[in-house]
Amino acid sequence: MLNRLFTNQLQLGLAQALAAAVVAYAVVLLARRRKIHVESEAAVALVRGLVQIIAVGSVLVMMLQAPRWTGAFLLVAMIVAAGATSARRAKGVPGAFRVSTCSIACGAGSVIAIMTWLGVIDTAITALIPVGSMLIANAMNTNGLALNRFRSDVLAHVGEIETALALGADPRPSVAPYVQASFEASLIPAIDSLRSLGIVWIPGLMAGMLLSGSRPVYAAIYQFVVLAMIFGASGLTSLVSTLLIRTHAFTTAEQLLLRPGISQAKVRD
Amino acid sequence: MRSAPHVLTAEHLSRSVGGLKLVDDISMQVRAGEVLAVVGPSGSGKSSFLRLLNRLDEPTSGTVFFEDIDYRQIPPRELRRKVGMVTQRPFLFPGSVFQNVSFGPQQRGEVFSEARAEELLTRVGLGGYVSRDVANLSGGEAQRVSLARALANSPIVLLLDEPTSALDEQAKAEVESLIHEIIRETHLTCIVVTHDMAQAARLATRVMMLEKGRATRIGTLTEVLHA
């Protein structure tokens, strides 16, 4: 229906974006009826997402003319932005931004670097940025899940952790069960994506390759390659994140920082 | 006769969180073998004060001397081994009673035999419980295991944070009399937080009254009550 109303591609795109946003927001309003309030957060996220993706599209258009190495700068900026977004999911976790940014840089950054060096990811900006951003975005989600789970598990077991500390235990093994649970929980989406590949869903990248005329078998194989890279980047991010946060959860005097109503900033008062 | 040396000395100990003074400039000393009860209304800073003594929390100002050494010079794990703690809720780790009782020594790589655990459990009235699963213990039994677990570290000072307040009346009386017995037999230096004046009178030789984070009175129970 929309393609009959709009002949200009840009106008059609905006109309399609609006239609998709309306559907997404309808779900938010449905949730509101069940007293789940995410209206403002969802509205901001939808508008922000649209503005950001248009901005990135515009930057990509400009960067098509730029030298290939400029893609690295864009990826670094994406990693920092992903660190900031992910850290917001871990309110109260000491050093969440630093931990998130370092973890995503280690996880997604190293997989992008190795795969680009091996020639799996093309260095052309039109390939490097979209594939790189997929790895970074998934690493960000995994990191957010890991930190969020770690935070809630630790807050639910403050008594047990502090009892172990009071008995002279090393802080690291005191939180080891929660580190393990966070790592496992954060990887569930990436594992499920790989498991259900082709059966439950045909990812966008493969669909895009098919639409642009690639051979279906190569498109399918490359989609697996991307998902395997996502799994690697997410797994490494979560591993680094949970290891770093294990240290950040305690002071140098081996006191638990992650406690209800306590944060580093407050204690310094 | 020479009086016993000071084991624990708090000097101008304070802790603030979010601008709120939880512990406000407390100075006190505890001698070896002495039992000090810390009393006061809810929210007066009793538990916050106790947590500063084994450095589970960091003082905002002031410090604690353990056997005349500033406790910031002592590695935290070593300090916490020597200054044991029993909390209001026992927080037993999943597994057997033995795994719980041997937890502290095992952290230092020490061999802790079942016979030694049995000996400690017998002392707290739980002989024969060594292989039991902690999931099947009553509240009173769990608190006894928690006490045995703290004693397994052979502490020099034992901090007791309202150890009977989460128990029913019968278990409360039993655990309190057990603590009394252990203190009398071992001459262990203890600091007991309680909101129950009668319990303070039964257990302690001296009492410190806290109000809004400040130590308002310290002395024998009679001195504190009639000050």
Short mmCIF file of C-alpha atoms in Angstrom, two decimals:
data_model
loop_
_atom_site.label_atom_id
_atom_site.label_comp_id
_atom_site.label_asym_id
_atom_site.label_seq_id
_atom_site.Cartn_x
_atom_site.Cartn_y
_atom_site.Cartn_z
CA MET A 1 0.00 0.00 0.00
CA LEU A 2 2.75 2.44 0.99
CA ASN A 3 4.70 1.94 -2.24
CA ARG A 4 1.64 3.06 -4.16
CA LEU A 5 1.36 6.24 -2.06
CA PHE A 6 5.06 7.20 -2.21
CA THR A 7 7.10 7.09 -5.39
CA ASN A 8 10.18 8.81 -3.88
CA GLN A 9 12.41 6.20 -2.20
CA LEU A 10 13.37 8.43 0.76
CA GLN A 11 9.75 9.33 1.47
CA LEU A 12 8.78 5.68 1.17
CA GLY A 13 11.55 4.72 3.61
CA LEU A 14 10.40 7.27 6.17
CA ALA A 15 6.79 6.12 5.83
CA GLN A 16 7.88 2.50 6.30
CA ALA A 17 9.93 3.51 9.37
CA LEU A 18 6.89 5.29 10.80
CA ALA A 19 4.69 2.24 10.22
CA ALA A 20 7.23 -0.04 11.92
CA ALA A 21 7.58 2.41 14.85
CA VAL A 22 3.79 2.52 15.29
CA VAL A 23 3.67 -1.29 15.51
CA ALA A 24 6.56 -1.27 18.00
CA TYR A 25 4.93 1.42 20.13
CA ALA A 26 1.57 -0.38 20.05
CA VAL A 27 3.28 -3.21 21.95
CA VAL A 28 4.52 -0.67 24.50
CA LEU A 29 0.97 0.61 24.98
CA LEU A 30 -0.26 -2.96 25.31
CA ALA A 31 2.35 -3.50 28.04
CA ARG A 32 1.10 -0.34 29.75
CA ARG A 33 -2.30 -1.95 30.20
CA ARG A 34 -0.51 -4.58 32.25
CA LYS A 35 1.17 -1.85 34.33
CA ILE A 36 4.56 -2.28 32.63
CA HIS A 37 5.79 1.27 32.01
CA VAL A 38 8.43 1.60 29.32
CA GLU A 39 6.64 4.28 27.28
CA SER A 40 9.18 7.07 27.51
CA GLU A 41 12.20 4.75 27.30
CA ALA A 42 10.76 3.02 24.21
CA ALA A 43 9.79 6.32 22.54
CA VAL A 44 13.27 7.77 23.08
CA ALA A 45 14.89 4.52 21.88
CA LEU A 46 12.78 4.44 18.69
CA VAL A 47 13.46 8.08 17.77
CA ARG A 48 17.11 7.77 18.73
CA GLY A 49 17.52 4.55 16.77
CA LEU A 50 16.05 6.11 13.63
CA VAL A 51 18.14 9.29 13.90
CA GLN A 52 21.31 7.28 14.58
CA ILE A 53 20.83 4.85 11.72
CA ILE A 54 20.10 7.72 9.29
CA ALA A 55 23.22 9.50 10.55
CA VAL A 56 25.30 6.34 10.10
CA GLY A 57 23.84 5.87 6.60
CA SER A 58 24.82 9.45 5.73
CA VAL A 59 28.30 8.94 7.18
CA LEU A 60 28.65 5.74 5.15
CA VAL A 61 27.72 7.62 1.98
CA MET A 62 30.45 10.17 2.77
CA MET A 63 32.96 7.51 3.78
CA LEU A 64 32.59 5.63 0.51
CA GLN A 65 34.89 8.30 -0.87
CA ALA A 66 37.27 8.20 2.16
CA PRO A 67 40.35 5.95 2.52
CA ARG A 68 39.67 2.46 3.93
CA TRP A 69 41.50 3.03 7.23
CA THR A 70 38.90 5.63 8.31
CA GLY A 71 36.56 2.68 8.94
CA ALA A 72 38.66 1.79 12.00
CA PHE A 73 37.86 5.17 13.58
CA LEU A 74 34.17 4.64 13.08
CA LEU A 75 34.39 1.19 14.67
CA VAL A 76 36.24 2.62 17.70
CA ALA A 77 33.52 5.27 18.10
CA MET A 78 30.90 2.53 17.89
CA ILE A 79 32.67 0.53 20.60
CA VAL A 80 32.75 3.54 22.96
CA ALA A 81 29.05 4.26 22.28
CA ALA A 82 28.25 0.56 22.86
CA GLY A 83 30.19 0.69 26.16
CA ALA A 84 28.14 3.68 27.32
CA THR A 85 24.82 2.10 26.30
CA SER A 86 25.69 -1.21 27.91
CA ALA A 87 26.84 0.44 31.14
CA ARG A 88 23.41 2.02 31.54
CA ARG A 89 21.98 -1.49 31.91
CA ALA A 90 24.20 -2.04 34.95
CA LYS A 91 23.30 0.85 37.24
CA GLY A 92 25.20 0.69 40.51
CA VAL A 93 27.87 -1.65 39.13
CA PRO A 94 31.19 0.04 39.93
CA GLY A 95 33.20 0.96 36.81
CA ALA A 96 30.45 -0.30 34.47
CA PHE A 97 31.44 2.00 31.57
CA ARG A 98 35.12 1.11 31.75
CA VAL A 99 34.36 -2.61 32.10
CA SER A 100 31.84 -2.52 29.21
CA THR A 101 34.05 -0.56 26.83
CA CYS A 102 37.14 -2.71 27.56
CA SER A 103 35.12 -5.94 27.21
CA ILE A 104 33.46 -4.94 23.92
CA ALA A 105 36.81 -3.71 22.59
CA CYS A 106 38.44 -7.02 23.53
CA GLY A 107 35.56 -9.21 22.35
CA ALA A 108 34.21 -7.53 19.21
CA GLY A 109 37.42 -5.61 18.45
CA SER A 110 39.67 -8.65 18.40
CA VAL A 111 37.23 -10.77 16.33
CA ILE A 112 36.87 -7.92 13.79
CA ALA A 113 40.66 -7.48 13.62
CA ILE A 114 41.41 -11.21 13.19
CA MET A 115 38.64 -11.78 10.67
CA THR A 116 39.62 -8.72 8.65
CA TRP A 117 43.25 -9.90 8.65
CA LEU A 118 42.13 -13.36 7.49
CA GLY A 119 40.05 -11.79 4.72
CA VAL A 120 36.73 -13.04 6.11
CA ILE A 121 35.56 -9.42 6.48
CA ASP A 122 36.27 -7.22 3.49
CA THR A 123 38.18 -4.02 4.32
CA ALA A 124 35.82 -2.01 2.07
CA ILE A 125 33.93 0.39 4.31
CA THR A 126 30.59 -0.81 2.96
CA ALA A 127 31.42 -4.31 4.29
CA LEU A 128 33.58 -3.55 7.33
CA ILE A 129 31.18 -1.12 9.00
CA PRO A 130 27.92 -3.11 8.67
CA VAL A 131 29.52 -6.44 9.66
CA GLY A 132 31.63 -4.78 12.37
CA SER A 133 28.60 -3.01 13.77
CA MET A 134 26.71 -6.32 13.95
CA LEU A 135 29.49 -7.81 16.04
CA ILE A 136 29.72 -4.72 18.26
CA ALA A 137 25.94 -4.51 18.76
CA ASN A 138 25.69 -8.17 19.73
CA ALA A 139 28.71 -7.87 22.02
CA MET A 140 27.00 -4.86 23.62
CA ASN A 141 23.80 -6.84 24.24
CA THR A 142 25.70 -9.78 25.68
CA ASN A 143 27.73 -7.49 27.92
CA GLY A 144 24.57 -5.74 29.14
CA LEU A 145 22.95 -9.09 29.93
CA ALA A 146 26.04 -10.32 31.76
CA LEU A 147 26.38 -7.19 33.90
CA ASN A 148 22.68 -7.03 34.63
CA ARG A 149 22.56 -10.67 35.70
CA PHE A 150 25.72 -10.30 37.80
CA ARG A 151 24.30 -7.24 39.52
CA SER A 152 20.97 -8.87 40.38
CA ASP A 153 22.61 -12.13 41.51
CA VAL A 154 25.11 -10.36 43.75
CA LEU A 155 22.45 -8.08 45.23
CA ALA A 156 20.33 -11.16 46.00
CA HIS A 157 23.26 -12.93 47.71
CA VAL A 158 25.00 -10.13 49.62
CA GLY A 159 24.63 -12.11 52.87
CA GLU A 160 26.34 -15.22 51.50
CA ILE A 161 29.15 -13.23 49.84
CA GLU A 162 29.88 -11.17 52.95
CA THR A 163 29.71 -14.25 55.14
CA ALA A 164 32.42 -15.82 52.97
CA LEU A 165 34.50 -12.62 53.23
CA ALA A 166 34.00 -12.53 57.01
CA LEU A 167 35.36 -16.07 57.18
CA GLY A 168 38.55 -14.95 55.43
CA ALA A 169 37.68 -15.98 51.87
CA ASP A 170 39.25 -14.53 48.73
CA PRO A 171 36.64 -12.23 47.11
CA ARG A 172 36.95 -13.87 43.67
CA PRO A 173 35.70 -17.36 44.61
CA SER A 174 33.04 -15.70 46.78
CA VAL A 175 31.32 -14.38 43.65
CA ALA A 176 32.39 -17.22 41.32
CA PRO A 177 28.91 -18.85 41.13
CA TYR A 178 27.37 -15.52 40.08
CA VAL A 179 30.12 -14.86 37.52
CA GLN A 180 29.48 -18.28 35.98
CA ALA A 181 25.69 -17.80 35.94
CA SER A 182 26.07 -14.35 34.32
CA PHE A 183 28.36 -15.72 31.61
CA GLU A 184 26.00 -18.59 30.81
CA ALA A 185 22.86 -16.42 30.82
CA SER A 186 24.42 -13.74 28.62
CA LEU A 187 25.25 -16.27 25.89
CA ILE A 188 21.76 -17.78 25.62
CA PRO A 189 20.63 -15.41 22.79
CA ALA A 190 23.81 -16.02 20.75
CA ILE A 191 23.57 -19.81 21.20
CA ASP A 192 19.85 -19.81 20.33
CA SER A 193 20.54 -17.74 17.19
CA LEU A 194 23.06 -20.32 15.99
CA ARG A 195 20.80 -23.24 16.93
CA SER A 196 17.75 -21.88 15.14
CA LEU A 197 19.60 -20.56 12.09
CA GLY A 198 17.63 -21.34 8.95
CA ILE A 199 14.92 -23.21 10.86
CA VAL A 200 13.27 -20.42 12.82
CA TRP A 201 14.73 -17.40 11.06
CA ILE A 202 16.60 -16.23 7.97
CA PRO A 203 18.73 -13.33 9.15
CA GLY A 204 18.70 -9.92 7.47
CA LEU A 205 22.21 -10.15 6.11
CA MET A 206 21.43 -13.31 4.13
CA ALA A 207 18.15 -11.81 2.93
CA GLY A 208 20.05 -8.68 1.83
CA MET A 209 22.67 -10.74 -0.03
CA LEU A 210 19.95 -12.70 -1.81
CA LEU A 211 18.18 -9.48 -2.79
CA SER A 212 21.42 -8.04 -4.12
CA GLY A 213 21.93 -11.08 -6.32
CA SER A 214 24.46 -13.23 -4.41
CA ARG A 215 24.37 -16.99 -4.88
CA PRO A 216 22.01 -18.47 -2.24
CA VAL A 217 24.54 -21.07 -1.02
CA TYR A 218 27.28 -18.46 -0.54
CA ALA A 219 24.78 -16.11 1.16
CA ALA A 220 23.82 -18.94 3.53
CA ILE A 221 27.43 -19.85 4.31
CA TYR A 222 28.40 -16.23 4.87
CA GLN A 223 25.43 -15.81 7.19
CA PHE A 224 26.76 -18.71 9.24
CA VAL A 225 30.19 -17.05 9.22
CA VAL A 226 28.67 -13.84 10.58
CA LEU A 227 26.72 -15.65 13.28
CA ALA A 228 29.78 -17.64 14.30
CA MET A 229 31.73 -14.37 14.52
CA ILE A 230 28.91 -12.87 16.59
CA PHE A 231 29.08 -15.86 18.91
CA GLY A 232 32.85 -15.52 19.22
CA ALA A 233 32.70 -11.76 19.83
CA SER A 234 29.84 -12.08 22.33
CA GLY A 235 31.47 -14.96 24.19
CA LEU A 236 34.80 -13.19 24.48
CA THR A 237 33.08 -9.95 25.54
CA SER A 238 31.10 -11.73 28.24
CA LEU A 239 34.18 -13.61 29.44
CA VAL A 240 36.23 -10.42 29.77
CA SER A 241 33.31 -8.50 31.23
CA THR A 242 32.55 -11.03 33.96
CA LEU A 243 36.23 -11.37 34.83
CA LEU A 244 36.68 -7.59 35.08
CA ILE A 245 33.49 -6.98 37.02
CA ARG A 246 34.51 -9.64 39.53
CA THR A 247 37.42 -7.40 40.50
CA HIS A 248 35.45 -4.14 40.27
CA ALA A 249 32.80 -5.42 42.68
CA PHE A 250 35.28 -5.19 45.57
CA THR A 251 37.51 -2.50 47.04
CA THR A 252 41.23 -3.07 47.48
CA ALA A 253 40.43 -3.91 51.12
CA GLU A 254 38.20 -6.75 49.83
CA GLN A 255 34.90 -5.11 50.75
CA LEU A 256 31.83 -5.74 48.63
CA LEU A 257 30.83 -2.54 46.81
CA LEU A 258 27.74 -3.88 45.11
CA ARG A 259 25.24 -3.67 47.95
CA PRO A 260 21.72 -2.28 48.17
CA GLY A 261 21.92 1.48 48.71
CA ILE A 262 25.72 1.56 48.55
CA SER A 263 27.82 2.92 45.72
CA GLN A 264 31.39 4.13 45.54
CA ALA A 265 30.26 7.72 45.12
CA LYS A 266 28.10 7.54 48.22
CA VAL A 267 30.80 5.97 50.38
CA ARG A 268 33.23 8.76 49.48
CA ASP A 269 30.83 11.37 50.96
CA MET B 1 47.35 -7.89 89.34
CA ARG B 2 48.02 -6.77 85.73
CA SER B 3 44.90 -6.20 83.68
CA ALA B 4 44.52 -8.02 80.34
CA PRO B 5 45.93 -6.24 77.27
CA HIS B 6 43.69 -4.38 74.84
CA VAL B 7 42.86 -6.58 71.87
CA LEU B 8 40.71 -4.15 69.92
CA THR B 9 40.84 -0.36 70.06
CA ALA B 10 38.59 1.88 67.96
CA GLU B 11 39.88 5.44 67.55
CA HIS B 12 37.46 8.14 66.38
CA LEU B 13 35.77 5.62 64.13
CA SER B 14 33.22 7.14 61.71
CA ARG B 15 31.39 6.01 58.61
CA SER B 16 29.10 8.09 56.43
CA VAL B 17 27.06 6.91 53.46
CA GLY B 18 25.34 9.43 51.19
CA GLY B 19 25.92 12.20 53.73
CA LEU B 20 24.30 10.16 56.50
CA LYS B 21 26.52 9.45 59.51
CA LEU B 22 26.03 5.78 60.36
CA VAL B 23 28.87 5.70 62.89
CA ASP B 24 29.97 8.96 64.41
CA ASP B 25 33.35 9.33 66.11
CA ILE B 26 33.34 6.22 68.29
CA SER B 27 36.38 5.48 70.45
CA MET B 28 36.48 2.40 72.69
CA GLN B 29 38.75 -0.40 73.85
CA VAL B 30 38.14 -4.07 74.48
CA ARG B 31 40.44 -6.16 76.66
CA ALA B 32 41.32 -9.82 76.07
CA GLY B 33 38.57 -12.09 77.40
CA GLU B 34 36.13 -9.23 77.82
CA VAL B 35 32.54 -9.32 76.52
CA LEU B 36 31.20 -5.97 75.37
CA ALA B 37 27.55 -5.58 74.50
CA VAL B 38 26.63 -2.86 72.01
CA VAL B 39 23.06 -1.78 72.66
CA GLY B 40 20.76 0.88 71.28
CA PRO B 41 17.55 1.38 69.35
CA SER B 42 17.05 0.22 65.73
CA GLY B 43 19.03 2.36 63.30
CA SER B 44 21.46 3.57 65.97
CA GLY B 45 24.45 2.19 64.03
CA LYS B 46 25.16 -0.99 66.04
CA SER B 47 25.60 -3.31 63.04
CA SER B 48 27.40 -0.59 61.04
CA PHE B 49 29.86 -0.24 63.92
CA LEU B 50 30.42 -3.99 64.09
CA ARG B 51 31.08 -4.20 60.33
CA LEU B 52 33.84 -1.63 60.72
CA LEU B 53 35.62 -3.78 63.31
CA ASN B 54 36.40 -6.63 60.87
CA ARG B 55 36.71 -4.16 57.98
CA LEU B 56 33.72 -5.45 56.03
CA ASP B 57 33.13 -1.71 55.57
CA GLU B 58 35.74 1.02 55.33
CA PRO B 59 35.72 3.79 57.94
CA THR B 60 35.28 7.28 56.52
CA SER B 61 37.66 8.47 59.25
CA GLY B 62 39.39 6.99 62.27
CA THR B 63 40.78 3.49 62.52
CA VAL B 64 40.91 0.31 64.57
CA PHE B 65 43.95 -1.18 66.25
CA PHE B 66 43.97 -4.95 66.49
CA GLU B 67 46.54 -6.12 69.05
CA ASP B 68 48.11 -2.64 68.82
CA ILE B 69 48.49 -2.77 65.02
CA ASP B 70 46.51 -0.41 62.81
CA TYR B 71 44.23 -2.86 61.02
CA ARG B 72 44.89 -1.21 57.66
CA GLN B 73 48.37 -2.77 57.92
CA ILE B 74 46.88 -6.27 58.27
CA PRO B 75 45.79 -8.17 55.11
CA PRO B 76 41.96 -8.20 55.20
CA ARG B 77 41.67 -12.00 55.02
CA GLU B 78 44.07 -12.45 57.93
CA LEU B 79 42.21 -9.80 59.94
CA ARG B 80 38.83 -11.44 59.28
CA ARG B 81 40.21 -14.84 60.26
CA LYS B 82 41.25 -13.36 63.62
CA VAL B 83 38.15 -11.21 64.08
CA GLY B 84 35.32 -13.68 63.38
CA MET B 85 31.71 -12.77 62.87
CA VAL B 86 28.31 -14.39 63.39
CA THR B 87 25.42 -12.55 61.78
CA GLN B 88 21.73 -12.33 62.60
CA ARG B 89 20.90 -14.78 59.77
CA PRO B 90 23.28 -17.72 59.44
CA PHE B 91 23.73 -17.60 55.61
CA LEU B 92 24.90 -21.20 55.32
CA PHE B 93 26.48 -22.23 52.03
CA PRO B 94 24.66 -24.97 50.10
CA GLY B 95 26.06 -28.40 50.94
CA SER B 96 26.82 -30.34 54.09
CA VAL B 97 27.38 -29.12 57.63
CA PHE B 98 31.01 -30.26 57.29
CA GLN B 99 31.53 -28.15 54.15
CA ASN B 100 30.27 -25.14 56.07
CA VAL B 101 32.29 -25.71 59.22
CA SER B 102 35.49 -26.39 57.27
CA PHE B 103 34.99 -23.38 54.95
CA GLY B 104 37.28 -20.92 56.78
CA PRO B 105 40.31 -23.22 57.29
CA GLN B 106 39.97 -24.50 53.70
CA GLN B 107 40.28 -20.94 52.39
CA ARG B 108 43.82 -20.92 53.75
CA GLY B 109 44.54 -24.36 52.35
CA GLU B 110 44.49 -25.94 55.83
CA VAL B 111 43.48 -29.56 56.29
CA PHE B 112 40.38 -29.64 58.45
CA SER B 113 39.38 -33.12 59.50
CA GLU B 114 35.86 -34.41 60.03
CA ALA B 115 36.92 -35.30 63.58
CA ARG B 116 37.77 -31.64 64.28
CA ALA B 117 34.43 -30.58 62.76
CA GLU B 118 32.64 -33.16 64.90
CA GLU B 119 34.40 -31.80 67.99
CA LEU B 120 33.24 -28.25 67.21
CA LEU B 121 29.73 -29.42 66.38
CA THR B 122 29.55 -31.33 69.66
CA ARG B 123 30.54 -28.12 71.44
CA VAL B 124 27.58 -26.30 69.84
CA GLY B 125 25.24 -29.20 70.64
CA LEU B 126 25.11 -30.70 67.15
CA GLY B 127 27.13 -33.90 67.58
CA GLY B 128 26.45 -36.33 64.71
CA TYR B 129 25.40 -33.55 62.29
CA VAL B 130 28.65 -33.46 60.31
CA SER B 131 27.32 -35.07 57.12
CA ARG B 132 23.85 -33.53 57.21
CA ASP B 133 22.65 -31.28 54.41
CA VAL B 134 22.19 -27.71 55.67
CA ALA B 135 18.91 -27.49 53.74
CA ASN B 136 17.34 -29.73 56.39
CA LEU B 137 18.34 -27.71 59.47
CA SER B 138 16.03 -25.67 61.69
CA GLY B 139 16.74 -21.98 62.33
CA GLY B 140 18.37 -22.68 65.69
CA GLU B 141 20.49 -25.51 64.28
CA ALA B 142 21.59 -23.34 61.37
CA GLN B 143 22.70 -20.61 63.76
CA ARG B 144 24.67 -23.18 65.78
CA VAL B 145 26.42 -24.33 62.60
CA SER B 146 27.16 -20.68 61.82
CA LEU B 147 28.73 -20.35 65.29
CA ALA B 148 30.80 -23.53 64.82
CA ARG B 149 31.88 -22.26 61.38
CA ALA B 150 33.15 -19.01 62.91
CA LEU B 151 34.92 -20.89 65.75
CA ALA B 152 36.64 -23.20 63.22
CA ASN B 153 38.82 -20.23 62.25
CA SER B 154 40.06 -20.02 65.89
CA PRO B 155 39.28 -16.29 66.11
CA ILE B 156 40.83 -14.04 68.75
CA VAL B 157 37.78 -11.76 68.78
CA LEU B 158 34.23 -12.86 67.94
CA LEU B 159 31.69 -10.32 66.70
CA LEU B 160 28.09 -11.38 67.22
CA ASP B 161 25.48 -9.33 65.37
CA GLU B 162 22.12 -9.98 67.04
CA PRO B 163 22.78 -13.73 66.85
CA THR B 164 19.45 -14.74 68.37
CA SER B 165 17.05 -12.11 67.06
CA ALA B 166 15.93 -14.15 64.02
CA LEU B 167 15.12 -17.23 66.14
CA ASP B 168 11.96 -18.38 67.91
CA GLU B 169 11.82 -18.07 71.71
CA GLN B 170 13.03 -21.60 72.49
CA ALA B 171 15.89 -21.54 69.96
CA LYS B 172 16.79 -18.02 71.14
CA ALA B 173 17.23 -19.20 74.75
CA GLU B 174 19.22 -22.26 73.65
CA VAL B 175 21.60 -20.35 71.35
CA GLU B 176 22.11 -17.60 73.93
CA SER B 177 22.97 -20.10 76.64
CA LEU B 178 25.33 -21.84 74.20
CA ILE B 179 27.11 -18.55 73.43
CA HIS B 180 27.34 -17.87 77.17
CA GLU B 181 28.86 -21.29 77.75
CA ILE B 182 31.41 -20.93 74.94
CA ILE B 183 32.48 -17.48 76.13
CA ARG B 184 32.89 -18.77 79.70
CA GLU B 185 34.85 -21.87 78.66
CA THR B 186 37.12 -20.32 76.03
CA HIS B 187 37.55 -16.79 77.49
CA LEU B 188 36.98 -15.53 73.96
CA THR B 189 36.90 -11.76 73.50
CA CYS B 190 33.42 -10.90 72.23
CA ILE B 191 31.48 -7.91 71.02
CA VAL B 192 27.76 -8.65 70.96
CA VAL B 193 25.26 -6.40 69.26
CA THR B 194 21.82 -6.70 70.79
CA HIS B 195 18.73 -4.58 71.26
CA ASP B 196 17.79 -6.70 74.25
CA MET B 197 19.09 -5.16 77.51
CA ALA B 198 18.38 -8.35 79.45
CA GLN B 199 20.50 -10.34 77.00
CA ALA B 200 23.27 -7.74 77.31
CA ALA B 201 23.13 -8.13 81.08
CA ARG B 202 23.34 -11.93 80.84
CA LEU B 203 26.22 -12.05 78.35
CA ALA B 204 28.38 -8.97 78.77
CA THR B 205 30.77 -7.52 81.30
CA ARG B 206 30.49 -4.02 79.83
CA VAL B 207 27.88 -2.24 77.76
CA MET B 208 28.18 0.50 75.14
CA MET B 209 25.05 2.46 74.32
CA LEU B 210 24.73 3.84 70.78
CA GLU B 211 22.34 6.58 69.73
CA LYS B 212 22.30 8.04 66.20
CA GLY B 213 25.71 6.53 65.52
CA ARG B 214 27.34 7.99 68.62
CA ALA B 215 28.51 6.12 71.72
CA THR B 216 26.59 7.97 74.39
CA ARG B 217 27.48 5.77 77.37
CA ILE B 218 29.99 3.01 78.08
CA GLY B 219 30.58 1.08 81.30
CA THR B 220 28.98 -1.67 83.35
CA LEU B 221 25.26 -2.21 82.79
CA THR B 222 24.45 -0.41 86.06
CA GLU B 223 26.65 2.53 85.10
CA VAL B 224 25.05 2.78 81.66
CA LEU B 225 21.49 2.46 82.97
CA HIS B 226 21.97 5.00 85.76
CA ALA B 227 24.14 7.51 83.90
#
